[in-house]
Coordinates of C-alpha atoms in Angstrom, one line a residue:
X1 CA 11.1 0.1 52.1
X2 CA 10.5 1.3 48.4
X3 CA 12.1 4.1 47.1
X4 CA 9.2 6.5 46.7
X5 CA 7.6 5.6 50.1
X6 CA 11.2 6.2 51.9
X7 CA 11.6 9.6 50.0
X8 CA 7.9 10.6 51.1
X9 CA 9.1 10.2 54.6
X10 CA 12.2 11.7 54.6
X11 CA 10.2 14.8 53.2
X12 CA 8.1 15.1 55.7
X13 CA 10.7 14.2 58.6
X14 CA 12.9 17.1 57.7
X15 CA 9.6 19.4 57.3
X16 CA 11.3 21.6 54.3
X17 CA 11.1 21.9 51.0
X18 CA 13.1 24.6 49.4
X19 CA 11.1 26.0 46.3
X20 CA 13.5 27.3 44.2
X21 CA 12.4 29.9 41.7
X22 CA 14.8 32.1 40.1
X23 CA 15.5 34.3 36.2
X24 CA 19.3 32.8 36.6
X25 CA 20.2 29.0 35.9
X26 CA 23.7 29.8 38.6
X27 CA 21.6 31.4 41.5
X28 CA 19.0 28.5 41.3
X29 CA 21.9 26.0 41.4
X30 CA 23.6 28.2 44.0
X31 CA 20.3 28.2 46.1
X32 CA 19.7 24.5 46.0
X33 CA 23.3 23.1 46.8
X34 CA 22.8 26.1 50.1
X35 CA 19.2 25.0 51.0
X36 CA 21.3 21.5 51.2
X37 CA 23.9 22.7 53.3
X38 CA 21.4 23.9 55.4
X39 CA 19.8 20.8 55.6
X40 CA 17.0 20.5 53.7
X41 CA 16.4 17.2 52.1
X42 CA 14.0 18.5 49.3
X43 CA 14.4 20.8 46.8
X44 CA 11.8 21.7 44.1
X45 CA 13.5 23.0 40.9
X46 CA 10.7 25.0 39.4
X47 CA 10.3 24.3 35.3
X48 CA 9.7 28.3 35.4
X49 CA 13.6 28.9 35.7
X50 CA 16.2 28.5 33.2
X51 CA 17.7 25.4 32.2
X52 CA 15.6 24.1 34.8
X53 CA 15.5 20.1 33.8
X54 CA 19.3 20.1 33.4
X55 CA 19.3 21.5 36.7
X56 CA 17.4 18.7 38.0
X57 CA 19.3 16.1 36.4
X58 CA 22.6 17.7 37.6
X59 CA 21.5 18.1 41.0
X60 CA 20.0 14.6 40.8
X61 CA 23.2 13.2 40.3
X62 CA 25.5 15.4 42.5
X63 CA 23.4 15.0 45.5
X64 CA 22.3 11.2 44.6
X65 CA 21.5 9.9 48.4
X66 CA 21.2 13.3 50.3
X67 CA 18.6 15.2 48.9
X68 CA 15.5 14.2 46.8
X69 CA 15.2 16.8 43.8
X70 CA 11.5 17.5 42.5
X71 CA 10.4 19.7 39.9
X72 CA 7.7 22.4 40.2
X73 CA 5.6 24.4 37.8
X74 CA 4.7 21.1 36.2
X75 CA 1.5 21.2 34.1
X76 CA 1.0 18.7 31.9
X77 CA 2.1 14.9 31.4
X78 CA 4.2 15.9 28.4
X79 CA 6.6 18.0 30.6
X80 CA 5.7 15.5 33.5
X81 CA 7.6 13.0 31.9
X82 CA 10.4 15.0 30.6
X83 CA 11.0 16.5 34.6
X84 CA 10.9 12.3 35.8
X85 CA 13.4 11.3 33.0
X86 CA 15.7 14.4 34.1
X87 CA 16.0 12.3 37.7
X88 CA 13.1 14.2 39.4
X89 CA 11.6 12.4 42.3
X90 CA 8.6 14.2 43.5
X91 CA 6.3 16.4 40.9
X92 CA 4.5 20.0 42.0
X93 CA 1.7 21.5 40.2
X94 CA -0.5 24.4 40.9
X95 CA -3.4 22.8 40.3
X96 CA -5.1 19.4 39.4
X97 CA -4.0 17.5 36.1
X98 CA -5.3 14.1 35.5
X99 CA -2.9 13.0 33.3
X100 CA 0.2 14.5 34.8
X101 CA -0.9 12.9 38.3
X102 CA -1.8 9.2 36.7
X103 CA 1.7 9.6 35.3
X104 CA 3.5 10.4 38.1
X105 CA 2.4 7.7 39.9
X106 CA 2.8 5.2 37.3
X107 CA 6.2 5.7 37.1
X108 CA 6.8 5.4 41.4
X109 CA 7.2 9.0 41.9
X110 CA 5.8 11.7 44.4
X111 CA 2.9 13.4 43.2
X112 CA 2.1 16.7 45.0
X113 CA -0.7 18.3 42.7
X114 CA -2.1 21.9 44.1
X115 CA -5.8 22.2 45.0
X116 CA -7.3 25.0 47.2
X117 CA -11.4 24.1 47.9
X118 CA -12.3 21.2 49.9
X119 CA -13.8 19.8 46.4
X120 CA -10.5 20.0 44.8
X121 CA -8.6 18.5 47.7
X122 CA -11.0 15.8 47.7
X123 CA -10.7 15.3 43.6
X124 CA -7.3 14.9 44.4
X125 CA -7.2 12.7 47.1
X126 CA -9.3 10.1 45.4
X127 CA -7.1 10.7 42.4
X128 CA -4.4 9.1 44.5
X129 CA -2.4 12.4 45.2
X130 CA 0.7 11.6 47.9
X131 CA 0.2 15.2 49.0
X132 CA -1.9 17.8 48.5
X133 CA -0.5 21.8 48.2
X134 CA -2.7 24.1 49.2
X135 CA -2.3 26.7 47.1
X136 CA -1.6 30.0 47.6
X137 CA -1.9 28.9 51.6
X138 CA -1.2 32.7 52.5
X139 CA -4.6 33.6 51.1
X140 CA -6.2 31.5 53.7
X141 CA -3.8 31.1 56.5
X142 CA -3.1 28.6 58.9
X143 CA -7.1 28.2 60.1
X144 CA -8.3 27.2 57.0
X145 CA -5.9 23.8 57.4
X146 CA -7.8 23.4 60.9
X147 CA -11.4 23.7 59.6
X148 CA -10.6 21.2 57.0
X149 CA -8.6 19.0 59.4
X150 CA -11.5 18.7 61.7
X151 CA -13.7 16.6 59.7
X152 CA -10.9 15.0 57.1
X153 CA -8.1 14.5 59.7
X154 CA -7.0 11.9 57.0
X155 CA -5.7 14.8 54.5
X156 CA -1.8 15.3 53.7
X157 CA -2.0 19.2 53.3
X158 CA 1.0 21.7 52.7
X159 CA 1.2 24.7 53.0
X160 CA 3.1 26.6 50.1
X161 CA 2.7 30.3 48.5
X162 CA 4.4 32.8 51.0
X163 CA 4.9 30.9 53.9
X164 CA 7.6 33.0 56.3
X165 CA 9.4 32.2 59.1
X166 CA 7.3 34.0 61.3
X167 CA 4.5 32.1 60.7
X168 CA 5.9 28.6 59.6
X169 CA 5.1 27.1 63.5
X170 CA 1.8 27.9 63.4
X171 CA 1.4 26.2 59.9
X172 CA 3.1 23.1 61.5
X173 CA 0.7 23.2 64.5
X174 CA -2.0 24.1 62.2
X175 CA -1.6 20.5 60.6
X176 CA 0.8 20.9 57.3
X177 CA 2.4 17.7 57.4
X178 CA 5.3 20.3 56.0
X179 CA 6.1 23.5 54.1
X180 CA 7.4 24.5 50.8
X181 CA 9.4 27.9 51.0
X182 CA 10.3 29.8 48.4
X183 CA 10.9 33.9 48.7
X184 CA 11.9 33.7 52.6
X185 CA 14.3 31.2 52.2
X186 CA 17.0 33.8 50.7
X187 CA 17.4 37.0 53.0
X188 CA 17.9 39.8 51.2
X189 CA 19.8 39.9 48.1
X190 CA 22.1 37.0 49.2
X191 CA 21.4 35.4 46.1
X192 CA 22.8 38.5 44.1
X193 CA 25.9 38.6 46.3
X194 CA 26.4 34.7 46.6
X195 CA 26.2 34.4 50.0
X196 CA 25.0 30.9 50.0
X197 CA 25.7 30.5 53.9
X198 CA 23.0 33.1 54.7
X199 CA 20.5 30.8 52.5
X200 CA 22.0 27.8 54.6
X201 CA 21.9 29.3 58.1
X202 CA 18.0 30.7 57.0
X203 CA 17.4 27.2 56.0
X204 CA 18.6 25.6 59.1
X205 CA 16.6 28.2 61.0
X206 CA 13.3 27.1 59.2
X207 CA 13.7 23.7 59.7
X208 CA 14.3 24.4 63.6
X209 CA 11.6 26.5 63.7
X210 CA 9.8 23.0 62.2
X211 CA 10.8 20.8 64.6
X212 CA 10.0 23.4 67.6
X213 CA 6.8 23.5 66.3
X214 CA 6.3 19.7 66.4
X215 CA 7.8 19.5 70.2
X216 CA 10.6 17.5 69.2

């Protein structure tokens, strides 16, 4: 199987992928290697936190066969390029960017562009997006992915912005193919304190929660 096509489905096998946005260059790195622990297989390094492409090219290495580092925040190809050169394997943006989503997937990585109305999830669709974010999800909660669902059952949607644990089931059953979490992934201030085995036991809980929700 190619690279890129194996990656998309170990994404959306595990169900996870741990946004990581943080002011500190250690707690992101701390967060990642604990979302890992915990079992998730992506993790988006947003470009919004320090040092974040050495982060990705670190983590790219470190964790080289177990977990498939993306970068986040990306908006144009410029910085596109720079995040795929770091070793990024799948690329986030809020929104729709032409250019940044022709390059991604001229260079055999996983574009995941963010769109919100059914015009713009259907620009990037025929644009050739591998997923679409929904973006923020929260604002129109798990029903909106059903009404869209019903008459485009073909769409890959995610749900991403604010997605908790008490409501990532009914985003699975709602039709995300899987969900990005960012804020509820670390309880508390476990990030302050460096507990990194509360992010992985909250990660493992999320992806349980997942695969509940998906009656395996």
């Amino acid at each position: 199987m190619h690279e890129k096509a194996a990656n998309l489905s170990r994404l959306i096998d595990c169900g996870v992928i741990a946004i990581i946005r943080t002011h500190s260059a250690g707690q992101a790195r701390g967060i990642a290697m604990a979302a890992v622990e915990g079992g998730a297989v992506g993790v988006e390094i947003t470009l919004t936190t320090p040092d974040g492409l050495s982060i990705i090219k670190e983590l790219s290495a470190k964790l080289a066969g177990r977990a498939i580092i993306g970068a986040g925040t990306v908006l144009n190809a410029t910085t596109c390029k720079e995040a795929i050169d770091a070793g990024a394997k799948f690329i986030v943006s809020p929104a729709f960017d032409a250019q940044t989503l022709s390059f991604t997937l001229r260079s055999g990585v996983i574009s995941i562009p963010g769109a919100f109305t059914p015009a713009e999830i259907l620009t990037v669709v025929r644009a050739g997006a591998d997923l679409i974010k929904v973006f923020p999800s929260t604002s129109v909660g798990p029903a909106y992915f059903r009404d869209l669902l019903r008459p485009l059952p073909h769409l890959k949607l995610i749900a991403t912005g604010g997605v908790t644990m008490d409501d990532v089931e009914e985003w699975i059953k709602s039709g995300s193919v899987l969900v990005g979490v960012g804020g509820d992934l670390i309880p508390g201030d476990a990030a302050e304190r460096g507990d990194w085995q509360a992010i992985a036991d909250r990660t493992a809980s999320f992806i349980a929660k997942v695969k509940l929700a998906r009656g395996r």
